[in-house]
PDB file of C-alpha atoms in Angstrom:
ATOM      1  CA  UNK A 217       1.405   1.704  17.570  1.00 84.00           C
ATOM      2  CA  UNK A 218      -1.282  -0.856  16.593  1.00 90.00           C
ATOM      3  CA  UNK A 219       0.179  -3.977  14.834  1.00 94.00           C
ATOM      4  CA  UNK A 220      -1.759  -6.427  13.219  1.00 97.00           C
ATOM      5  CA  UNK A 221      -1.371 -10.231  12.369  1.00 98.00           C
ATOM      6  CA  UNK A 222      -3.062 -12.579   9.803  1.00 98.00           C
ATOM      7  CA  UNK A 223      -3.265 -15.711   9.130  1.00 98.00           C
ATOM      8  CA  UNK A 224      -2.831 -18.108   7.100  1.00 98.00           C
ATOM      9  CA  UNK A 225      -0.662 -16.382   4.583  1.00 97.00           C
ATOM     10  CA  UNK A 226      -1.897 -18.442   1.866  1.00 98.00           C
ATOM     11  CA  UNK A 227      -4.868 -20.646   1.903  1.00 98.00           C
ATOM     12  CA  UNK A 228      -6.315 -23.419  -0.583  1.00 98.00           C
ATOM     13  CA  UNK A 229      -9.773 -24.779  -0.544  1.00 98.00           C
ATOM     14  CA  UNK A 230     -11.894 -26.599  -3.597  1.00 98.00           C
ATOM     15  CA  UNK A 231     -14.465 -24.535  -4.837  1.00 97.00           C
ATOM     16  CA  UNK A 232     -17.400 -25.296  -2.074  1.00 97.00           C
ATOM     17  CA  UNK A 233     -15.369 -25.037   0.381  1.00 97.00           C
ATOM     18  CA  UNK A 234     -15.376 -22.692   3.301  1.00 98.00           C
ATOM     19  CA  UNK A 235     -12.247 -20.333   4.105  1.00 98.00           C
ATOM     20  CA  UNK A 236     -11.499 -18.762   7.101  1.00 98.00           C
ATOM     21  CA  UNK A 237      -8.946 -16.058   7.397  1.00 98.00           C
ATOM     22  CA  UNK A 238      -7.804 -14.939  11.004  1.00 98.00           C
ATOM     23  CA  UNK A 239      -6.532 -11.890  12.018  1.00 98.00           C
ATOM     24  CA  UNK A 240      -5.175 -10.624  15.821  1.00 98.00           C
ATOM     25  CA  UNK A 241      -4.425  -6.710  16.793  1.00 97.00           C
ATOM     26  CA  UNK A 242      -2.473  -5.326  19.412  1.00 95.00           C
ATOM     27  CA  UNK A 243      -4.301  -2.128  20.318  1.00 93.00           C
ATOM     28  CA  UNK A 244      -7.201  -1.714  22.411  1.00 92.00           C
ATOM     29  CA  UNK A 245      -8.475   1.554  21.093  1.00 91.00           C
ATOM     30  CA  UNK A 246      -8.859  -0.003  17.185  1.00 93.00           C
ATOM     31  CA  UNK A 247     -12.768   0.231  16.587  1.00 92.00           C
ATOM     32  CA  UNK A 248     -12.890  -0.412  12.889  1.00 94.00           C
ATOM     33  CA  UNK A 249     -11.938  -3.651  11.137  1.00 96.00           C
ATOM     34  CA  UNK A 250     -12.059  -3.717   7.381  1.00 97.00           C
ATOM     35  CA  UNK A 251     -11.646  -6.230   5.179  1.00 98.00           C
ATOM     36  CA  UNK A 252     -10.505  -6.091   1.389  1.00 98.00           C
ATOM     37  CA  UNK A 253      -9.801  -7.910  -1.631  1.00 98.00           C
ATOM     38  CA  UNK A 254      -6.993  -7.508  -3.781  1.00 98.00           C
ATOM     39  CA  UNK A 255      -6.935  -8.494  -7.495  1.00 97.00           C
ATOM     40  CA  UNK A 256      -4.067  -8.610  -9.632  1.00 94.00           C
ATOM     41  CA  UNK A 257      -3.506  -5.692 -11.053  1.00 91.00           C
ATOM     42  CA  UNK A 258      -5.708  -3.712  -9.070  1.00 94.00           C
ATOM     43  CA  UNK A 259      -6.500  -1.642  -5.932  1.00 97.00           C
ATOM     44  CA  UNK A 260      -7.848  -3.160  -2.770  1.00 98.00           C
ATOM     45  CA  UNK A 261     -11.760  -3.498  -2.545  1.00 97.00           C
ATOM     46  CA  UNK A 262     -13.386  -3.316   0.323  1.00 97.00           C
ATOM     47  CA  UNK A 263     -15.580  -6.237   1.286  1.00 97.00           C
ATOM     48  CA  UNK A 264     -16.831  -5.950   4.399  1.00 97.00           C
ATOM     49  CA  UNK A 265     -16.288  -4.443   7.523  1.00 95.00           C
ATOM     50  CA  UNK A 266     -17.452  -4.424  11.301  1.00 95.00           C
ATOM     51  CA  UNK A 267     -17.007  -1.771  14.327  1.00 91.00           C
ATOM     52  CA  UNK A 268     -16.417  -2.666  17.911  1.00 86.00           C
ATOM     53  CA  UNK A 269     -20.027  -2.463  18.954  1.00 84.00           C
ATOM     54  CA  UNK A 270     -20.750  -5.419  16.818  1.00 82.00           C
ATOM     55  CA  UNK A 271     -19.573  -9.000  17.188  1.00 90.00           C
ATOM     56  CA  UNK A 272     -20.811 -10.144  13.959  1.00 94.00           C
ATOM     57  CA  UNK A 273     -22.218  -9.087  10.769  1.00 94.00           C
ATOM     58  CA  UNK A 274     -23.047 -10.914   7.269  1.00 96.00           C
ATOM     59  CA  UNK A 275     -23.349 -10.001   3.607  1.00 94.00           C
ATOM     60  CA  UNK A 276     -24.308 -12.825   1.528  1.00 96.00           C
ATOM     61  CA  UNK A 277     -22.093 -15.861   1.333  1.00 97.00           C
ATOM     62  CA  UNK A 278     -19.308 -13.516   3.643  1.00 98.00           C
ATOM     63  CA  UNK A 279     -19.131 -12.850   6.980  1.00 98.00           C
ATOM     64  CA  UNK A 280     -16.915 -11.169   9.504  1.00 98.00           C
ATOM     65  CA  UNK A 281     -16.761 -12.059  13.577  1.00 97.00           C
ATOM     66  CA  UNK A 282     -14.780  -9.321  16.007  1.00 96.00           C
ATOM     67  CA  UNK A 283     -14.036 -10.565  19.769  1.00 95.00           C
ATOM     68  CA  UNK A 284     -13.075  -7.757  21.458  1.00 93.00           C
ATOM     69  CA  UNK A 285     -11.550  -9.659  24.424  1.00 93.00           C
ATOM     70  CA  UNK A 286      -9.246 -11.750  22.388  1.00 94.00           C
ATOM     71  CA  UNK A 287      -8.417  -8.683  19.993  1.00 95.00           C
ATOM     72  CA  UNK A 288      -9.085 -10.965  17.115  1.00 95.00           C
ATOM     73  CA  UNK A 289     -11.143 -11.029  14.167  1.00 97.00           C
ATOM     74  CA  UNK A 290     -12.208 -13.245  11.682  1.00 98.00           C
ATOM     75  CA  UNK A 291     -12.875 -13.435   7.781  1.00 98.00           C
ATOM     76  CA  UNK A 292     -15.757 -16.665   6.844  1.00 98.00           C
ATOM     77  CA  UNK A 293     -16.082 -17.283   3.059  1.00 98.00           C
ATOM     78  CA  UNK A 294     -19.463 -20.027   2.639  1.00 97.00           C
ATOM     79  CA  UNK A 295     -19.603 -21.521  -0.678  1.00 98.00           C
ATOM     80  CA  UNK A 296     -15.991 -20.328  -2.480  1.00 98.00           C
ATOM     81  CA  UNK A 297     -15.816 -19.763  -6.388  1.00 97.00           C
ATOM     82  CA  UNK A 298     -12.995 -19.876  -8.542  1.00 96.00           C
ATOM     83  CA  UNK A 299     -13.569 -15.803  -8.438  1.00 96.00           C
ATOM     84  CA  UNK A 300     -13.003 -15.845  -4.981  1.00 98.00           C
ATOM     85  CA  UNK A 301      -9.124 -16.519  -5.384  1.00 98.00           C
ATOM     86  CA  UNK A 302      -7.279 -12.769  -4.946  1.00 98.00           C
ATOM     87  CA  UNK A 303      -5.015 -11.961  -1.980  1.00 98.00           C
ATOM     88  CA  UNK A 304      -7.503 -10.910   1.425  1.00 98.00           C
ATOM     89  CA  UNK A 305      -6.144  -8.170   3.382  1.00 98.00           C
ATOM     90  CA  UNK A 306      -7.943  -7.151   7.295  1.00 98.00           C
ATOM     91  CA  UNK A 307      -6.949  -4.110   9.022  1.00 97.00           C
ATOM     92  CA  UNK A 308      -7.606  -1.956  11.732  1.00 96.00           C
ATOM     93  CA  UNK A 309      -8.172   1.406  12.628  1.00 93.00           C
ATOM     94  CA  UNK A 310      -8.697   3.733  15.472  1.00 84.00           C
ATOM     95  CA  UNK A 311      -9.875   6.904  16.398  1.00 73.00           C
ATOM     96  CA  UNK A 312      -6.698   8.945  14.785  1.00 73.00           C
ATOM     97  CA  UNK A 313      -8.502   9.525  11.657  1.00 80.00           C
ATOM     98  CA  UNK A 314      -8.988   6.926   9.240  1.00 86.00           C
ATOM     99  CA  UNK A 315      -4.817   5.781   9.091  1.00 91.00           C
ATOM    100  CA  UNK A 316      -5.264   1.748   8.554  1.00 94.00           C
ATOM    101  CA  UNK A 317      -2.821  -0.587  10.196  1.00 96.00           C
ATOM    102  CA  UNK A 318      -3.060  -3.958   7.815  1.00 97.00           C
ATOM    103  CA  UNK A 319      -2.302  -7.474   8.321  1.00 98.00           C
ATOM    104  CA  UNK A 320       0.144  -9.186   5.518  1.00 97.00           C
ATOM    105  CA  UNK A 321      -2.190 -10.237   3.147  1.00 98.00           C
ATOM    106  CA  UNK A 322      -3.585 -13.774   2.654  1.00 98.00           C
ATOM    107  CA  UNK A 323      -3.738 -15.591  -1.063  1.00 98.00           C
ATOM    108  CA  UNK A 324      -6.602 -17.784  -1.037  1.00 98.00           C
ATOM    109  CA  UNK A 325      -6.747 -20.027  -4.335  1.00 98.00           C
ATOM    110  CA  UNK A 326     -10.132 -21.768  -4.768  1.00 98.00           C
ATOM    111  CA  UNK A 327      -9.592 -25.112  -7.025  1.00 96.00           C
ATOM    112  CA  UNK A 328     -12.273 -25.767  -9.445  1.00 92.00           C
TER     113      UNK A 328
ATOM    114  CA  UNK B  48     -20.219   7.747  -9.562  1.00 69.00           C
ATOM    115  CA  UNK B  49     -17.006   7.417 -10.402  1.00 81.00           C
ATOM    116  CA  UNK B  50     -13.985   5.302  -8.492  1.00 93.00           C
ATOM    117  CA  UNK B  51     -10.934   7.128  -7.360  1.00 97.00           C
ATOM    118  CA  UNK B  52      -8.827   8.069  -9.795  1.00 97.00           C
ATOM    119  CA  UNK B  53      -4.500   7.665  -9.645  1.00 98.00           C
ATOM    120  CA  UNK B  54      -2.719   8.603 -12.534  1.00 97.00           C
ATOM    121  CA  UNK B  55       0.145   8.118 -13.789  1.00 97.00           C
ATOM    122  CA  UNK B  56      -0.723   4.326 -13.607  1.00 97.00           C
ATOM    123  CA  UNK B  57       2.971   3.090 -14.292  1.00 97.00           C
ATOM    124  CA  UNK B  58       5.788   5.249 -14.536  1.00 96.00           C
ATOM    125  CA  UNK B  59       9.817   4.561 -14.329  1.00 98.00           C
ATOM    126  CA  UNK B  60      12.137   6.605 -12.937  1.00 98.00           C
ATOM    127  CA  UNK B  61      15.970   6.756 -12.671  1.00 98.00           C
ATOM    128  CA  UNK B  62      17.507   7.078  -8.735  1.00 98.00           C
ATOM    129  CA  UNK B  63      17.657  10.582  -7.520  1.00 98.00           C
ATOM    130  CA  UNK B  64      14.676  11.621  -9.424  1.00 98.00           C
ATOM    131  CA  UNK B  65      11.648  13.305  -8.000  1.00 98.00           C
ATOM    132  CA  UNK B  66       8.328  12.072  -9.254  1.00 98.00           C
ATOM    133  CA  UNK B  67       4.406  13.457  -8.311  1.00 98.00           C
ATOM    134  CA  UNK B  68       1.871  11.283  -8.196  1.00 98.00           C
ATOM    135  CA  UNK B  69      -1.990  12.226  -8.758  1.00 98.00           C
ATOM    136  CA  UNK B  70      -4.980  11.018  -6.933  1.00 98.00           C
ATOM    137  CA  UNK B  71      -8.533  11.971  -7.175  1.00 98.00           C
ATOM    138  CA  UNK B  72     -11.368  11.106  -4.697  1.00 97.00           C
ATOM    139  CA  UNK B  73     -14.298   9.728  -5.213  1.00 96.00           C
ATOM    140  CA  UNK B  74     -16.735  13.031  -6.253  1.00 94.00           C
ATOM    141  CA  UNK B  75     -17.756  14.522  -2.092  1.00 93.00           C
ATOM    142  CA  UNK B  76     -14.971  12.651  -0.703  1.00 94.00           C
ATOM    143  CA  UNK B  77     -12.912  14.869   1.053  1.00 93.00           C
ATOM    144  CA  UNK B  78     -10.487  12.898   3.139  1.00 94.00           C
ATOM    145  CA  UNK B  79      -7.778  11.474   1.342  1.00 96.00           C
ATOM    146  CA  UNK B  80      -5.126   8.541   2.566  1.00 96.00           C
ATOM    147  CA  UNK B  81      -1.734   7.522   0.294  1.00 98.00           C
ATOM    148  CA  UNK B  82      -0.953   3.925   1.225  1.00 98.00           C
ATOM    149  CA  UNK B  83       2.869   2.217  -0.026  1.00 98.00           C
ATOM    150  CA  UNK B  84       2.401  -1.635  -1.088  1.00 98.00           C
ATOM    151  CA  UNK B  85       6.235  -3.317  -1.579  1.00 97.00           C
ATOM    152  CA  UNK B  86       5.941  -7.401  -1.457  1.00 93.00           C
ATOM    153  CA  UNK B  87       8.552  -7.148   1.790  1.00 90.00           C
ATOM    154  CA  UNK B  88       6.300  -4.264   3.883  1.00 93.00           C
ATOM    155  CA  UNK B  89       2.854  -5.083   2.687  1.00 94.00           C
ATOM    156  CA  UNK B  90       0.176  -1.769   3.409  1.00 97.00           C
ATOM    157  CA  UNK B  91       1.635   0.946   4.955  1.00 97.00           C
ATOM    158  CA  UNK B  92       0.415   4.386   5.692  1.00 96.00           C
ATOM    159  CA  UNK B  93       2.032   7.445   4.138  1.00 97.00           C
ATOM    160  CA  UNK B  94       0.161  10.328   5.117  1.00 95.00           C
ATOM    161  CA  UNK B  95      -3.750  11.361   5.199  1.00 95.00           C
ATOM    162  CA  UNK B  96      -5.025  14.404   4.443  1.00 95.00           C
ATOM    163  CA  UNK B  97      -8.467  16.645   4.872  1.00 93.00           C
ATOM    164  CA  UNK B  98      -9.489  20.057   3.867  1.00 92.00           C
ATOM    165  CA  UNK B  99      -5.762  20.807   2.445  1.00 94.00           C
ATOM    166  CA  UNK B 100      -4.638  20.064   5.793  1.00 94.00           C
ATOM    167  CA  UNK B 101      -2.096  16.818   6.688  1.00 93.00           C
ATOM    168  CA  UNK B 102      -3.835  15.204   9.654  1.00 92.00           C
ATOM    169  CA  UNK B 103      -2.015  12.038   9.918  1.00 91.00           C
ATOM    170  CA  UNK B 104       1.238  10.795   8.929  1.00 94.00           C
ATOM    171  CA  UNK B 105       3.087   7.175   8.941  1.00 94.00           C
ATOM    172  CA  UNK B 106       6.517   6.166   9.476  1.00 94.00           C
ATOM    173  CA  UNK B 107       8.574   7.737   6.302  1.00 96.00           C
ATOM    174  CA  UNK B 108      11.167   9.874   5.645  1.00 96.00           C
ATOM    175  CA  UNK B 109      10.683  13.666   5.092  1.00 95.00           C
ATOM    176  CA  UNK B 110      11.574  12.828   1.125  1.00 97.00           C
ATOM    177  CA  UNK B 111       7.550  11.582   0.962  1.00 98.00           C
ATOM    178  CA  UNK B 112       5.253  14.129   0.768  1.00 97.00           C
ATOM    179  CA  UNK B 113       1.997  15.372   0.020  1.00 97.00           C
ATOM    180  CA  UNK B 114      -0.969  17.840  -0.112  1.00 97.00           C
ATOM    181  CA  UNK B 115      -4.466  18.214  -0.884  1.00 97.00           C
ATOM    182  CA  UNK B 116      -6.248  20.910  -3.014  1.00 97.00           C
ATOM    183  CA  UNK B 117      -9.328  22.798  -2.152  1.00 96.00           C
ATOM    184  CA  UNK B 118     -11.378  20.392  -4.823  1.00 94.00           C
ATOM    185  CA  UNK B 119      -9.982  17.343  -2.462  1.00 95.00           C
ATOM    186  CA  UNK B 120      -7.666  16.052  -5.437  1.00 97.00           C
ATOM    187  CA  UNK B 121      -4.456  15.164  -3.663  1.00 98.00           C
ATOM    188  CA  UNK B 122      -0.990  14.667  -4.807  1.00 98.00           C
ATOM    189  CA  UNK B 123       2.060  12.680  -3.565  1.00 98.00           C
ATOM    190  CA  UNK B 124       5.745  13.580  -4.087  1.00 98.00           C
ATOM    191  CA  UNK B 125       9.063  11.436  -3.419  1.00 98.00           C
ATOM    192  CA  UNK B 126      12.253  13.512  -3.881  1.00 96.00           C
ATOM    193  CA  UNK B 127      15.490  12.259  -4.468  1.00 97.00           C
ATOM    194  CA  UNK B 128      14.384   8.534  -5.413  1.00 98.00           C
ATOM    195  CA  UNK B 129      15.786   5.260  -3.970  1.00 98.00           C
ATOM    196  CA  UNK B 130      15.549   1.713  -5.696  1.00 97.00           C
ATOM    197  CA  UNK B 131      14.061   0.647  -2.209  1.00 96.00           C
ATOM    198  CA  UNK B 132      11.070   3.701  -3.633  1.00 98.00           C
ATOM    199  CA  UNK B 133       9.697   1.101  -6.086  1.00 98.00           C
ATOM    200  CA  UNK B 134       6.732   0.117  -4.666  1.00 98.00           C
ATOM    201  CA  UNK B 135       2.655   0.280  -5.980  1.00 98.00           C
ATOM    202  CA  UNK B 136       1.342   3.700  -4.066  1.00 98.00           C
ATOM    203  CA  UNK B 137      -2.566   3.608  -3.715  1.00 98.00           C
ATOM    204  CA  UNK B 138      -4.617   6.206  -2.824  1.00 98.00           C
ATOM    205  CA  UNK B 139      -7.953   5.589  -0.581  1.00 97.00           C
ATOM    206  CA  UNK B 140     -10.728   8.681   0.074  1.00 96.00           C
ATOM    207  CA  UNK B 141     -13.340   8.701   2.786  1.00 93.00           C
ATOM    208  CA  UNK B 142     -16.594  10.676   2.883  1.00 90.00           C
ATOM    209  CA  UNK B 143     -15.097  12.001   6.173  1.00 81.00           C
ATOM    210  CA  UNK B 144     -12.150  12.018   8.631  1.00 74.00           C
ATOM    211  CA  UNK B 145     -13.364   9.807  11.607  1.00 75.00           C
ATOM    212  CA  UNK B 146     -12.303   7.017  13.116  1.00 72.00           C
ATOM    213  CA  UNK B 147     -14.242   4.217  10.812  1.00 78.00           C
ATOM    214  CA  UNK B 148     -14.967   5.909   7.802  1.00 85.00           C
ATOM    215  CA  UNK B 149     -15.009   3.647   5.136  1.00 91.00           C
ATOM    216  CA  UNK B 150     -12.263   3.892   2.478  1.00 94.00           C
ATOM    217  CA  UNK B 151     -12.018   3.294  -1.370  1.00 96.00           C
ATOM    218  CA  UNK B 152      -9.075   2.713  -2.846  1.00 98.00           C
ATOM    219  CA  UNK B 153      -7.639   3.743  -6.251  1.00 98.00           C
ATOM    220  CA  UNK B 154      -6.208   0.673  -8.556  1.00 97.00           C
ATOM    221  CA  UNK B 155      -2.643   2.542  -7.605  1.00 98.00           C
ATOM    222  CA  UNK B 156       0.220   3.737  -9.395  1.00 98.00           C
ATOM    223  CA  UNK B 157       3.436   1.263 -10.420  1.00 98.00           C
ATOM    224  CA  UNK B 158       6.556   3.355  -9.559  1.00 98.00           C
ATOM    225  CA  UNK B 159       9.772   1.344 -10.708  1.00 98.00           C
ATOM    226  CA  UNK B 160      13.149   3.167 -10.081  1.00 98.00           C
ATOM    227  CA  UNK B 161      16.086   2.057 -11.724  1.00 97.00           C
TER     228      UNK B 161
END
């Protein structure tokens, strides 16, 4: 079965700052690549996501990169806030119905 | 429109308990996924369902189960509880059931089993 791998497991950057979060899969047939954001106390959110017919895509100060090749994907936060800091999760998904294989989370704590 | 909905949102039970969980999708939603979240196994797929009907299921014994009603609203049940059973289970829906629907998770359930 797909299994997926993130990186760093935590991360901390001063509020400013750029973050990238990295993530690698093992199976070629994943075409979906979510990423969410996990507050304490609450569900995952859904941030931002990409397919495999796109290698990059952008929504405001986030943005997500897939290379196909290298099975990995990437997670770029521009411009971190203090409300930024939660735990980041990617995963990946195939054509089986929407089951999600996830990587194992990634705290990012943005200093003020 | 409203989130997805889990209730109970906490709830304790003793070892070789059952317990039912709730979970409803957001409104025309009709596929719905259970997720487990422990701190030692991170995400992990329980079992998805659409129109009343399991289509997918993860790596868990038989004692996890689920099913879907004909209004999508889905419900999870773990017979015969084990402290390794205490976990946060989340429920996501999806408008549909194809490979990269997008999916909305609940804010979960706390089950602690003593």
């Amino acid at each position: 079965g797909e299994n997926v791998e993130q990186h760093p497991s935590t991360l901390s950057v001063q509020e400013g700052d750029s973050a990238v979060i990295k993530c690698t899969y093992s199976d070629s047939a994943s075409n979906y690549f979510p990423w969410y954001k996990q507050e304490l106390g609450k569900g995952p959110q859904l941030i931002i996501d990409i397919r495999s017919n796109v290698g990059e895509k952008k929504d405001q100060r986030i943005a997500v990169t897939l290379n196909k090749t290298a099975k990995h994907f990437s997670l770029h936060i521009t411009e971190t806030q203090p409300e930024d800091s939660a735990v980041y999760f990617c995963a990946a998904s195939g054509n089986a119905g929407n089951m999600l294989t996830f990587g194992g989370g990634t705290r990012l704590m943005v200093k003020p | 429109k409203a989130g997805v909905t889990q209730t109970p949102r906490y709830l304790i039970k003793t070892r070789g308990q059952q317990v039912t969980l709730s979970c409803s999708p957001i409104s025309g939603h009709r596929s719905v996924s259970w997720y487990q979240q422990t701190p030692g196994q991170g995400l992990q797929f329980l079992f998805e369902y659409f129109s009343e009907t399991q289509r997918n299921k993860g790596n868990f014994p038989g004692r996890f189960s689920g099913r879907q009603f004909s209004n999508s609203r889905s419900e999870m049940n773990v017979s015969t509880l084990e402290l390794g059973d205490s976990a946060l289970y989340l429920c996501a829906s999806s408008l549909v059931l194809t490979g990269g629907a997008e999916q909305y998770f609940g804010p979960g359930t706390r089950l602690t089993v003593t």
